[in-house]
Coordinates of N, CA and C in Angstrom, one line a residue:
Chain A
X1 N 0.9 -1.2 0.0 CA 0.0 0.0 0.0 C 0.9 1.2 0.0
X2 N 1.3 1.5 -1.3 CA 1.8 3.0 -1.1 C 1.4 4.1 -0.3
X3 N 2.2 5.1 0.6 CA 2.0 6.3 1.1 C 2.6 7.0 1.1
X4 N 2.6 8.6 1.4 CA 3.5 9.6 1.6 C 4.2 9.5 2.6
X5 N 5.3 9.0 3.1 CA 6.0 9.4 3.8 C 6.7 10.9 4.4
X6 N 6.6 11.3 5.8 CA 7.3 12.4 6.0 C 8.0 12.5 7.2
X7 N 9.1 13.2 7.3 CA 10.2 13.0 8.9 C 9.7 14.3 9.1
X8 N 10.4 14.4 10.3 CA 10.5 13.9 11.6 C 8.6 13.8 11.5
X9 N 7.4 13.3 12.5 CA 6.2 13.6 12.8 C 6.5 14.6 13.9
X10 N 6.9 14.6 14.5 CA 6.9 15.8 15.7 C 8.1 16.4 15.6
X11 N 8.7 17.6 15.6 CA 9.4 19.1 16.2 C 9.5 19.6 17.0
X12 N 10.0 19.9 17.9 CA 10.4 20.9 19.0 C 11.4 21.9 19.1
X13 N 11.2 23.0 18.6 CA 12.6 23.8 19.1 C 12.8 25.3 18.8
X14 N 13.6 25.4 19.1 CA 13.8 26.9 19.8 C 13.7 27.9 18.2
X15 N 13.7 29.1 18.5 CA 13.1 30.3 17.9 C 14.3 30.5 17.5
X16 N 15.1 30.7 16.4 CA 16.4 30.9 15.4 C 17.0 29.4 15.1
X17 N 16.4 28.2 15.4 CA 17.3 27.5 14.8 C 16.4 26.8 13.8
X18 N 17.3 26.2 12.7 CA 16.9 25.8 11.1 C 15.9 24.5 11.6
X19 N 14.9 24.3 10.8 CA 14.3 23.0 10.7 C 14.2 22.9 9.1
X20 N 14.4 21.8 9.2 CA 14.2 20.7 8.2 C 12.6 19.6 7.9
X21 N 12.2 19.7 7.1 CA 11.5 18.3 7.3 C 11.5 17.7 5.9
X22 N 11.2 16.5 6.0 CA 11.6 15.5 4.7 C 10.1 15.1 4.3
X23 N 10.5 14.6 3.0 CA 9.1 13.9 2.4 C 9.3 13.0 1.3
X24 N 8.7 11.7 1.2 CA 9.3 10.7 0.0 C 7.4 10.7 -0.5
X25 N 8.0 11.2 -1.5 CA 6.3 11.0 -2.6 C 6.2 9.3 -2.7
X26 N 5.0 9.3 -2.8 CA 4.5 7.9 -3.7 C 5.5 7.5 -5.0
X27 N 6.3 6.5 -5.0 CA 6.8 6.5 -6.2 C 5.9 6.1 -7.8
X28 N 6.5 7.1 -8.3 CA 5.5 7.3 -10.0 C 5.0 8.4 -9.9
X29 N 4.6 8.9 -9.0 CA 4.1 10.7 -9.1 C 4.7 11.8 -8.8
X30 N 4.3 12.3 -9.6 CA 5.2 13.5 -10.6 C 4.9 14.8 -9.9
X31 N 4.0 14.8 -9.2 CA 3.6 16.4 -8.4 C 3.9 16.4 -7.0
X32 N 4.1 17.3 -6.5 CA 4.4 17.2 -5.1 C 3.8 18.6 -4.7
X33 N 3.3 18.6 -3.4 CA 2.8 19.9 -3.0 C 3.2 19.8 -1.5
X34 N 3.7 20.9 -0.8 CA 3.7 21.3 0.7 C 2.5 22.6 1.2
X35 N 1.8 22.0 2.6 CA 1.0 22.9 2.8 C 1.3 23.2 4.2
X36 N 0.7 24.0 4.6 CA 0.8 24.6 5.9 C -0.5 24.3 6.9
X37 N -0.8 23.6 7.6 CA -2.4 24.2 8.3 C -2.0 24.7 9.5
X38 N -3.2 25.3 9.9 CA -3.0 26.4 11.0 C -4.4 26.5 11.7
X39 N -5.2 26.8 12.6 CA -6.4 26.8 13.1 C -7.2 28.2 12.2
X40 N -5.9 29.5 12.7 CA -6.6 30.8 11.7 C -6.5 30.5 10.3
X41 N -5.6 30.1 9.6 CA -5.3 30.4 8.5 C -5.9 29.0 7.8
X42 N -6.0 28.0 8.6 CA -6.3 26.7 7.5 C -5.6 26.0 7.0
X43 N -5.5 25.6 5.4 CA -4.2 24.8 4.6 C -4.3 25.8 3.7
X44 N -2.9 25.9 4.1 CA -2.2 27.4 2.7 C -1.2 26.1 2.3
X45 N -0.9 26.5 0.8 CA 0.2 25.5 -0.6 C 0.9 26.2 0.0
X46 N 2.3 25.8 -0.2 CA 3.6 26.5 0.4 C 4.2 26.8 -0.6
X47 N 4.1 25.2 -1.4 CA 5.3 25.1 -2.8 C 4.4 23.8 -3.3
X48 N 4.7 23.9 -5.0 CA 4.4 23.0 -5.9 C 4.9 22.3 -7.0
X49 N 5.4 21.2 -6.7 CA 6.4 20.7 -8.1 C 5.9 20.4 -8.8
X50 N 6.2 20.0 -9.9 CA 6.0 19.2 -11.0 C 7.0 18.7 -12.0
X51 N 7.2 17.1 -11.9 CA 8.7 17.0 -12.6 C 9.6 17.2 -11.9
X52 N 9.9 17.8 -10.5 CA 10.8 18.2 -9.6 C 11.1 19.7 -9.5
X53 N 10.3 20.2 -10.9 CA 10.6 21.6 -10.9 C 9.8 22.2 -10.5
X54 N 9.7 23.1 -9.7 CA 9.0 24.1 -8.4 C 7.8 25.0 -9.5
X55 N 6.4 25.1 -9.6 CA 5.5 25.7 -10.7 C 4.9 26.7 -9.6
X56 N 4.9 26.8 -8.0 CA 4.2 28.0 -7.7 C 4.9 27.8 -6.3
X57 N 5.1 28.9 -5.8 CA 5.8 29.1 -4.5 C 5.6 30.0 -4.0
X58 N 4.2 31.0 -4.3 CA 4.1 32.1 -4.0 C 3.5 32.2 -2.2
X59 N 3.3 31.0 -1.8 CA 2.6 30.9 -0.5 C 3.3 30.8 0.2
X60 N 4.7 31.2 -0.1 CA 6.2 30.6 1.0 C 6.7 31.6 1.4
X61 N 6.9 32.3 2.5 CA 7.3 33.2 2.8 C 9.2 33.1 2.5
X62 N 9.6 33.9 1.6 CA 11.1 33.6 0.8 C 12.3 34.1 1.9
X63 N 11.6 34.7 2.9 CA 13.1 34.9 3.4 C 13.4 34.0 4.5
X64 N 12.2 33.0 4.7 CA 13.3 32.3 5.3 C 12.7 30.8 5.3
X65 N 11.9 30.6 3.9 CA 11.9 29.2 3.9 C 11.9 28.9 2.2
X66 N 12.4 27.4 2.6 CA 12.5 27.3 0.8 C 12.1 25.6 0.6
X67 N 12.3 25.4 -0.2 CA 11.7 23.6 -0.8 C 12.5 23.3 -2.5
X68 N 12.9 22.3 -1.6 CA 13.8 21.8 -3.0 C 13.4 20.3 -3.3
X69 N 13.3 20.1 -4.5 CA 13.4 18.3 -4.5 C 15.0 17.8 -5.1
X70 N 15.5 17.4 -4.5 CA 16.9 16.8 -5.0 C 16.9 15.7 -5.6
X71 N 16.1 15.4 -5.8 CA 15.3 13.8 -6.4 C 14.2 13.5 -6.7
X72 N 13.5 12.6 -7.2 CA 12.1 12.1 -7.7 C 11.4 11.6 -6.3
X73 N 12.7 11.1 -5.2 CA 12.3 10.2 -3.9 C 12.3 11.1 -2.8
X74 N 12.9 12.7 -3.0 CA 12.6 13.3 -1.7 C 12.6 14.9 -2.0
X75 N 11.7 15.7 -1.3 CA 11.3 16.6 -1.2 C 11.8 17.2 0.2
X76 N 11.9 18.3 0.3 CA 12.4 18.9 1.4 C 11.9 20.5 1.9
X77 N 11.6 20.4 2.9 CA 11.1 22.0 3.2 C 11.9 22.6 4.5
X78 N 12.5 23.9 4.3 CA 13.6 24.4 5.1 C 12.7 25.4 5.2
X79 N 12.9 25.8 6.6 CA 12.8 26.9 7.4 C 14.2 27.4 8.6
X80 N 14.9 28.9 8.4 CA 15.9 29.4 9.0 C 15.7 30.9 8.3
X81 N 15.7 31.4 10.1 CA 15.8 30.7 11.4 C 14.3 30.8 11.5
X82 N 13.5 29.8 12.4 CA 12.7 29.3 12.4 C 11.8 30.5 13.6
X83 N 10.8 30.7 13.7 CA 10.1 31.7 14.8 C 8.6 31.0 15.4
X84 N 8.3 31.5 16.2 CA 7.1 30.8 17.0 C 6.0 30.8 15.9
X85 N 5.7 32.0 15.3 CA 4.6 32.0 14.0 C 4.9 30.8 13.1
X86 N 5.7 30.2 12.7 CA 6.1 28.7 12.1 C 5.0 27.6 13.0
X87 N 4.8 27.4 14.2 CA 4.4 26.2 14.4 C 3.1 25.7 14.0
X88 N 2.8 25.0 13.2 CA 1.9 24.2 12.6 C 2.1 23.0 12.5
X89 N 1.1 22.4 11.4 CA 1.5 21.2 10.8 C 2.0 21.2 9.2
X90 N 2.5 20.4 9.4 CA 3.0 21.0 7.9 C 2.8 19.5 7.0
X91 N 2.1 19.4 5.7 CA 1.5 18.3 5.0 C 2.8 18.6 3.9
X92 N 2.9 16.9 3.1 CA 3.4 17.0 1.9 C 2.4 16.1 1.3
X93 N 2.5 16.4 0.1 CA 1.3 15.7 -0.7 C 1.5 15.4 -2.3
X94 N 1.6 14.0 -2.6 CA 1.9 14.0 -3.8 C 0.8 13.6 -4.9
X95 N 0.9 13.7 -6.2 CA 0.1 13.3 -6.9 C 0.4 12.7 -8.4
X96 N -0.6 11.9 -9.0 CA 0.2 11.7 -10.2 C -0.2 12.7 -11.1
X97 N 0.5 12.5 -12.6 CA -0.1 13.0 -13.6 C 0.2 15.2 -13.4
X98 N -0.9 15.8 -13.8 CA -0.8 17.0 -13.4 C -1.5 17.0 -12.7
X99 N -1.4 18.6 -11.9 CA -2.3 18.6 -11.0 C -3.7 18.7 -10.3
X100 N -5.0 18.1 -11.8 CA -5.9 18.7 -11.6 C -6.1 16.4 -11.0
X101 N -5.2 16.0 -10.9 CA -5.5 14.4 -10.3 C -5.5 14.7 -8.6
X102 N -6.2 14.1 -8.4 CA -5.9 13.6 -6.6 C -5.3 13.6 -5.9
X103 N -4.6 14.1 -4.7 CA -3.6 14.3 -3.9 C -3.4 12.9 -3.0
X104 N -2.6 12.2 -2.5 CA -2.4 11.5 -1.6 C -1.4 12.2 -0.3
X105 N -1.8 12.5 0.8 CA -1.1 13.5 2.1 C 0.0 12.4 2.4
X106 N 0.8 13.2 3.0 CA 1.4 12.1 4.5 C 0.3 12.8 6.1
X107 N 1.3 12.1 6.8 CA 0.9 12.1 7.9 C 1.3 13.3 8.7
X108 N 2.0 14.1 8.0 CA 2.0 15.4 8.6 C 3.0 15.9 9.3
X109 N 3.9 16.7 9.6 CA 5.0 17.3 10.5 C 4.6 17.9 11.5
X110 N 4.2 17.9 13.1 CA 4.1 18.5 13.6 C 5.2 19.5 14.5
X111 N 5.0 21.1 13.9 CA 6.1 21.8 14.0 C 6.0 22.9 15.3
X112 N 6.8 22.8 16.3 CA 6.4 23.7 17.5 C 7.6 24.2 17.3
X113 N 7.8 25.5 17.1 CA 8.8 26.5 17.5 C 8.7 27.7 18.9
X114 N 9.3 27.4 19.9 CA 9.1 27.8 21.2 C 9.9 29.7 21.0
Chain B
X1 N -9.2 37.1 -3.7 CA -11.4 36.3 -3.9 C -11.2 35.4 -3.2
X2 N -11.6 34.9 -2.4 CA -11.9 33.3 -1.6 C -12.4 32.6 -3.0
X3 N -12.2 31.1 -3.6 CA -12.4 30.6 -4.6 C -12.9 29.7 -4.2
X4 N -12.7 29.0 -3.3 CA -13.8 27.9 -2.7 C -14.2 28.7 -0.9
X5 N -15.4 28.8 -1.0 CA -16.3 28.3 0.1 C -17.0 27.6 0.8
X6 N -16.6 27.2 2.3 CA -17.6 26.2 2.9 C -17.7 26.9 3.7
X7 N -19.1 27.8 3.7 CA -20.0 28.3 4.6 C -19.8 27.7 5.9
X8 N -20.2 26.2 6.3 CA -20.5 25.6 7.3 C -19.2 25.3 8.2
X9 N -19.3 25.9 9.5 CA -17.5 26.4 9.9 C -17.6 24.4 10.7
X10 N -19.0 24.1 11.1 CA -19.0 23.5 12.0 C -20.5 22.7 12.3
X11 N -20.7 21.1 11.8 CA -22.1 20.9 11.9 C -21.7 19.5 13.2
X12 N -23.0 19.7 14.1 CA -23.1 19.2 14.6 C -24.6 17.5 14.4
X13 N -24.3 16.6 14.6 CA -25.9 15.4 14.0 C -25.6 14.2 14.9
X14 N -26.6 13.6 15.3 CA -27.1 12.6 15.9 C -26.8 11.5 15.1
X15 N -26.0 10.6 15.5 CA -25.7 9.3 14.5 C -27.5 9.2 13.6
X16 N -27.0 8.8 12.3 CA -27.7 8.0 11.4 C -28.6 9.3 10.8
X17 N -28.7 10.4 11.4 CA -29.3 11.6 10.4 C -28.3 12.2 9.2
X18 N -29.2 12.5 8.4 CA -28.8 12.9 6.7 C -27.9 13.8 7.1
X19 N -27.1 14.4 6.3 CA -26.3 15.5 6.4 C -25.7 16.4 5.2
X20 N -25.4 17.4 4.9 CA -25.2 17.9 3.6 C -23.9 19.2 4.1
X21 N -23.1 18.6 3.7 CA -21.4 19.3 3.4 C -21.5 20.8 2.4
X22 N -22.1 22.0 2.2 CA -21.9 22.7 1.6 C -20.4 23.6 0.5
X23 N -20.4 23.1 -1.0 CA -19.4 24.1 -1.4 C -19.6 24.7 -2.3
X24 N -19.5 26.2 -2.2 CA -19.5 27.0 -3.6 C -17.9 27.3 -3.9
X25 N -18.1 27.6 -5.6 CA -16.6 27.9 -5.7 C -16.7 28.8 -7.1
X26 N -15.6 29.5 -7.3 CA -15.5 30.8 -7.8 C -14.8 30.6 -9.0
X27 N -14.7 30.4 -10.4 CA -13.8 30.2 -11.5 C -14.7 31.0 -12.8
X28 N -13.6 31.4 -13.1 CA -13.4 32.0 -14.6 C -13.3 30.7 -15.8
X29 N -12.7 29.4 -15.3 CA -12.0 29.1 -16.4 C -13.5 27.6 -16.7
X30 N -13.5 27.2 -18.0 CA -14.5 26.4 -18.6 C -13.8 24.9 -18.1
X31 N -12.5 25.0 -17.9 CA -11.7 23.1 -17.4 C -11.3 23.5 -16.2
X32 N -12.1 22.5 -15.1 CA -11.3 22.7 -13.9 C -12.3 22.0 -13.2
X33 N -11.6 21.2 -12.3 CA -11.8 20.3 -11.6 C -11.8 20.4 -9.7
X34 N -12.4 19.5 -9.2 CA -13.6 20.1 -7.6 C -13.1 18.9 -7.3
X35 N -12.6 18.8 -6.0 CA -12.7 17.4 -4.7 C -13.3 18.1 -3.7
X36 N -13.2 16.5 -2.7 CA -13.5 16.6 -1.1 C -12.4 15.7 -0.8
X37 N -11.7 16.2 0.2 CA -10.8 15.3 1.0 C -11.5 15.3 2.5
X38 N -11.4 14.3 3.2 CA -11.6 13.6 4.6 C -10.4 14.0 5.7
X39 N -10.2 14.8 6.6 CA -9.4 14.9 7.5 C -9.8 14.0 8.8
X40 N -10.2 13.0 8.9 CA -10.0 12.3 10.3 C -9.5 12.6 11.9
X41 N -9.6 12.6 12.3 CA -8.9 13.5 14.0 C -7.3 12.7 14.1
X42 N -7.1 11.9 13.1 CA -5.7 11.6 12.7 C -4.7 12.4 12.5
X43 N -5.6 12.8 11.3 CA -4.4 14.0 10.6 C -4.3 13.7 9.2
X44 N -4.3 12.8 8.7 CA -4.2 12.6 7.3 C -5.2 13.0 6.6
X45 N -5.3 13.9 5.6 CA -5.9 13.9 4.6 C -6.0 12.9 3.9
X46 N -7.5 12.7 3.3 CA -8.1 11.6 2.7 C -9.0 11.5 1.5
X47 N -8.6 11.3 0.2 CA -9.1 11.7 -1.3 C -10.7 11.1 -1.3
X48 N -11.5 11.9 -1.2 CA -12.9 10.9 -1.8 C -13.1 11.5 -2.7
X49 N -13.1 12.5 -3.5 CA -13.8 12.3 -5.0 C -12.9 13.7 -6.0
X50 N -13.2 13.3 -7.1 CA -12.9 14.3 -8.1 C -14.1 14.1 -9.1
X51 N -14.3 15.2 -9.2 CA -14.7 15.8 -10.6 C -14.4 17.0 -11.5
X52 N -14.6 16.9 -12.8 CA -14.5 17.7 -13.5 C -15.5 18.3 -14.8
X53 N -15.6 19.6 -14.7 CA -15.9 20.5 -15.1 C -17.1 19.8 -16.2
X54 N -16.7 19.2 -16.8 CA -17.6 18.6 -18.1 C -18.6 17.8 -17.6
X55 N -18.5 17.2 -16.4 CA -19.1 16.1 -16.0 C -19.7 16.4 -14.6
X56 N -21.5 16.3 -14.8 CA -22.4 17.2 -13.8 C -23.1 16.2 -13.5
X57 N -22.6 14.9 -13.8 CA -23.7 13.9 -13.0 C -23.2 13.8 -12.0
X58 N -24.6 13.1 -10.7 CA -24.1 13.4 -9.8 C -23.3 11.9 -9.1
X59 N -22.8 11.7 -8.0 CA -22.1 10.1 -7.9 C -22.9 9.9 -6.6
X60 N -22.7 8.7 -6.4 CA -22.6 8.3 -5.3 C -22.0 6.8 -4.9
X61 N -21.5 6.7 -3.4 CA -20.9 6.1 -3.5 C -21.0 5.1 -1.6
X62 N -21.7 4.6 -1.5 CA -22.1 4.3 -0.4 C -23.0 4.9 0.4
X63 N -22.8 5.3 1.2 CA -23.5 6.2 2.2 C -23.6 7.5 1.7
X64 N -22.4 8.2 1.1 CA -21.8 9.6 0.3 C -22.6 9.4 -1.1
X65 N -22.9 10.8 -1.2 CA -23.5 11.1 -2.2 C -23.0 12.5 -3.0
X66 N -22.8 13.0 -3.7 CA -22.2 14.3 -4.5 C -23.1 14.7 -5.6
X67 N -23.1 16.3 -5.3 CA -24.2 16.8 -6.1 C -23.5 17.9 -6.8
X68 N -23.5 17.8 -7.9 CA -22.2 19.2 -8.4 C -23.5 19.6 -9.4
X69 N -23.4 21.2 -9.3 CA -24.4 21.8 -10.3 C -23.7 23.2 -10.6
X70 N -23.4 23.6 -11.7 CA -22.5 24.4 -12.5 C -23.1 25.6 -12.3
X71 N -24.8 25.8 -12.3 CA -25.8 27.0 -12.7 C -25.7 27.4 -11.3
X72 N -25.5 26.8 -10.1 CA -24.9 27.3 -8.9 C -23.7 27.7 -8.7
X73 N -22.9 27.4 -9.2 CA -21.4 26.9 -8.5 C -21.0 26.2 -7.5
X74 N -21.8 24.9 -7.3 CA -22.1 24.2 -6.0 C -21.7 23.0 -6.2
X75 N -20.8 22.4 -5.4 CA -20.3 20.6 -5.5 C -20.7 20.7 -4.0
X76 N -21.9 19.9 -3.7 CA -21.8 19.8 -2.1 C -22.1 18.1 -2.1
X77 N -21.9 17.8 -1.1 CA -21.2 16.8 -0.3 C -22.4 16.1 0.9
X78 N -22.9 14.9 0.4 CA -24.4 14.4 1.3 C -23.9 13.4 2.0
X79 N -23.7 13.2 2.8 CA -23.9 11.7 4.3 C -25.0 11.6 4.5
X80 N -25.3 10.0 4.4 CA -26.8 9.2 4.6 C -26.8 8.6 5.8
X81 N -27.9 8.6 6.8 CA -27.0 7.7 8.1 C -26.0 7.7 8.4
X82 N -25.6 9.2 9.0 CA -24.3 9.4 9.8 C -24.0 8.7 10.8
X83 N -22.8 8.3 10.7 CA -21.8 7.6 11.5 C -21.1 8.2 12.5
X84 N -20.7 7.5 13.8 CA -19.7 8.2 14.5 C -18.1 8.2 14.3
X85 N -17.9 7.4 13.3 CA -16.5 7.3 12.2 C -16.5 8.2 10.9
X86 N -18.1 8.8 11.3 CA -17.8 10.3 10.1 C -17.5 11.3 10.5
X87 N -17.0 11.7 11.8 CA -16.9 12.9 12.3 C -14.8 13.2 12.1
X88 N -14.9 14.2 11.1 CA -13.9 14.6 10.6 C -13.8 16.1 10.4
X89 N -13.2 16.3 9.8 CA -13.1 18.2 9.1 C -13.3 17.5 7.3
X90 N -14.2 18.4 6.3 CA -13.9 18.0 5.2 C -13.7 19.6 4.9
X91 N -12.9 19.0 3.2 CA -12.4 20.0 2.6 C -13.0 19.8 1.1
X92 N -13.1 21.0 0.9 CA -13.6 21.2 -0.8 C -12.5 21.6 -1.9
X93 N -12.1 21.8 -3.0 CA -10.7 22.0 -3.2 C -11.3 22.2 -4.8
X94 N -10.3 22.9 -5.7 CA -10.7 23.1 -6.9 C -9.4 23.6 -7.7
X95 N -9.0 23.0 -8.6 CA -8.3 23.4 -9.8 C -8.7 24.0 -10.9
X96 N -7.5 24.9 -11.4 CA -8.0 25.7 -12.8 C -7.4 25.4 -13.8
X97 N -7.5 24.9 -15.1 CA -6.9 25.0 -15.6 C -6.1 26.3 -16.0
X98 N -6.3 27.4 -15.6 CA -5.8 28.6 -15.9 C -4.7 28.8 -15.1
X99 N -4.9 28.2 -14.3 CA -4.3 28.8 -12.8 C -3.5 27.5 -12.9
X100 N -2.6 26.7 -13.9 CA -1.6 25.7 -13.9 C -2.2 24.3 -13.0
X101 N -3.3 24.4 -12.8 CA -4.2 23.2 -12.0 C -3.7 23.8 -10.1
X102 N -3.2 25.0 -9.7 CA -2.7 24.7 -8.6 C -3.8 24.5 -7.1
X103 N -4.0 23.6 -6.8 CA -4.8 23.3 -6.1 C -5.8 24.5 -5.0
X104 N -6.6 25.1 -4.9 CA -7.2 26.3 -3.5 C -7.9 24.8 -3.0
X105 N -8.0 25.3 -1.9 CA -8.7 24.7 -0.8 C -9.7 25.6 0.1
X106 N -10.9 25.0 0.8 CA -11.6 25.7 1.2 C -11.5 25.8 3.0
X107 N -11.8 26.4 4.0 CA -12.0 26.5 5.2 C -12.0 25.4 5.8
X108 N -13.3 24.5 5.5 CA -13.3 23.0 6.0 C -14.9 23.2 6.7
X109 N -15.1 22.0 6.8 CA -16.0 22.0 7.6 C -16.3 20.8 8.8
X110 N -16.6 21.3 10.1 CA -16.1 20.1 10.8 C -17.6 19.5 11.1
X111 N -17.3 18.1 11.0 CA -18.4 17.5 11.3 C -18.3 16.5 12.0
X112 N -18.8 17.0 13.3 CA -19.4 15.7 14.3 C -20.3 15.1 14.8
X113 N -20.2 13.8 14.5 CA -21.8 12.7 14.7 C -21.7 12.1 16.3
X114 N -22.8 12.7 16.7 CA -23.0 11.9 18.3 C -23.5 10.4 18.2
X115 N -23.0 10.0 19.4 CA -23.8 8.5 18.9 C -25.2 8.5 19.8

């Protein structure tokens, strides 16, 4: 049964230091998306690949986070230095085909910055 | 513009009463395609349906039923004999083809079934 995988599931840590979190798409699909949820704000797209190349990123705040895919097998989303307004959950989600196909989530990053 | 809307921040139902998921949504473009995903008190987001733009019949699919009508702008979302394994957050969601397919999503709506 394929799924999204994503590291770490839980986060903890302090207000200026870098977080990382990882994500292995479904192998065979081609789209990848990171979101944000938040209780006020809901699920905001952070970033959206396709083919590994990044097609919207406009929901990412650029100075201090970014998302790269270094591979077909992993996705990555960086935040530095990291601030209490960061702590959410953070979804990766991949898809086949373009993007008007179905999403499959992972299980989510839970991100607390103190 | 908010592009998808779910009015309903939060419904409350008695196991086994009918229930109806509200979405309107906002597009310019003639190809573009409408889900519902399932949020569980898990966390995972969970795919139940796609449609697209061309295609206004309505589905159903167990207990779930989907009613998409274009002259509204309405894909809403029916539970028959709610369950207390239906109580989740759903989400409405919509692609444009204009807009590179990039997914909006709507508020959500939370729905819990008492038993």
């Amino acid at each position: 049964d394929a799924r999204v995988t994503q590291t770490p599931r839980d986060k903890v840590t302090e207000m200026g230091q870098e977080v990382t979190m990882r994500c292995q798409p479904i192998l065979g699909h081609n789209t990848v998306f990171w979101y944000r949820q938040t209780m006020m704000q809901g699920l905001e797209l952070l970033a959206y690949f396709r083919n590994r190349a990044p097609l919207d990123d406009s929901g990412m705040p650029k100075d201090r986070f970014s998302a790269e895919m270094p591979d077909a097998t992993l996705a990555t989303l960086k935040i530095q230095p990291s601030e209490p307004r960061d702590s959410a959950v953070y979804f990766c989600a991949s898809g086949p085909g373009q993007g008007y196909n179905e999403q499959f989530f992972g299980p989510g990053t839970r991100l607390t910055v103190l | 513009a908010q592009k998808v809307t779910q009015a309903q921040t939060e419904i409350s139902v008695v196991e086994k009463e009918d229930v109806t998921l509200d979405c309107v949504y906002e597009t310019r473009d003639t190809t573009y395609y409408l889900f519902w995903y399932k949020q569980p008190p898990s966390g995972e987001l969970v795919f139940l349906i796609r449609r697209n733009s061309f295609d206004e019949q309505n589905e159903i699919s167990g207990r779930y039923s989907w009613n998409f009508q274009k002259s509204t702008s309405s894909f809403n979302f029916t539970i028959t004999a709610s369950q207390v394994v239906d109580s989740a957050v759903y989400f409405c969601a919509l692609s444009e083809a204009g807009g590179s397919y990039i997914p909006t999503f709507g508020r959500g709506t939370s729905l819990i079934v008492h038993p």
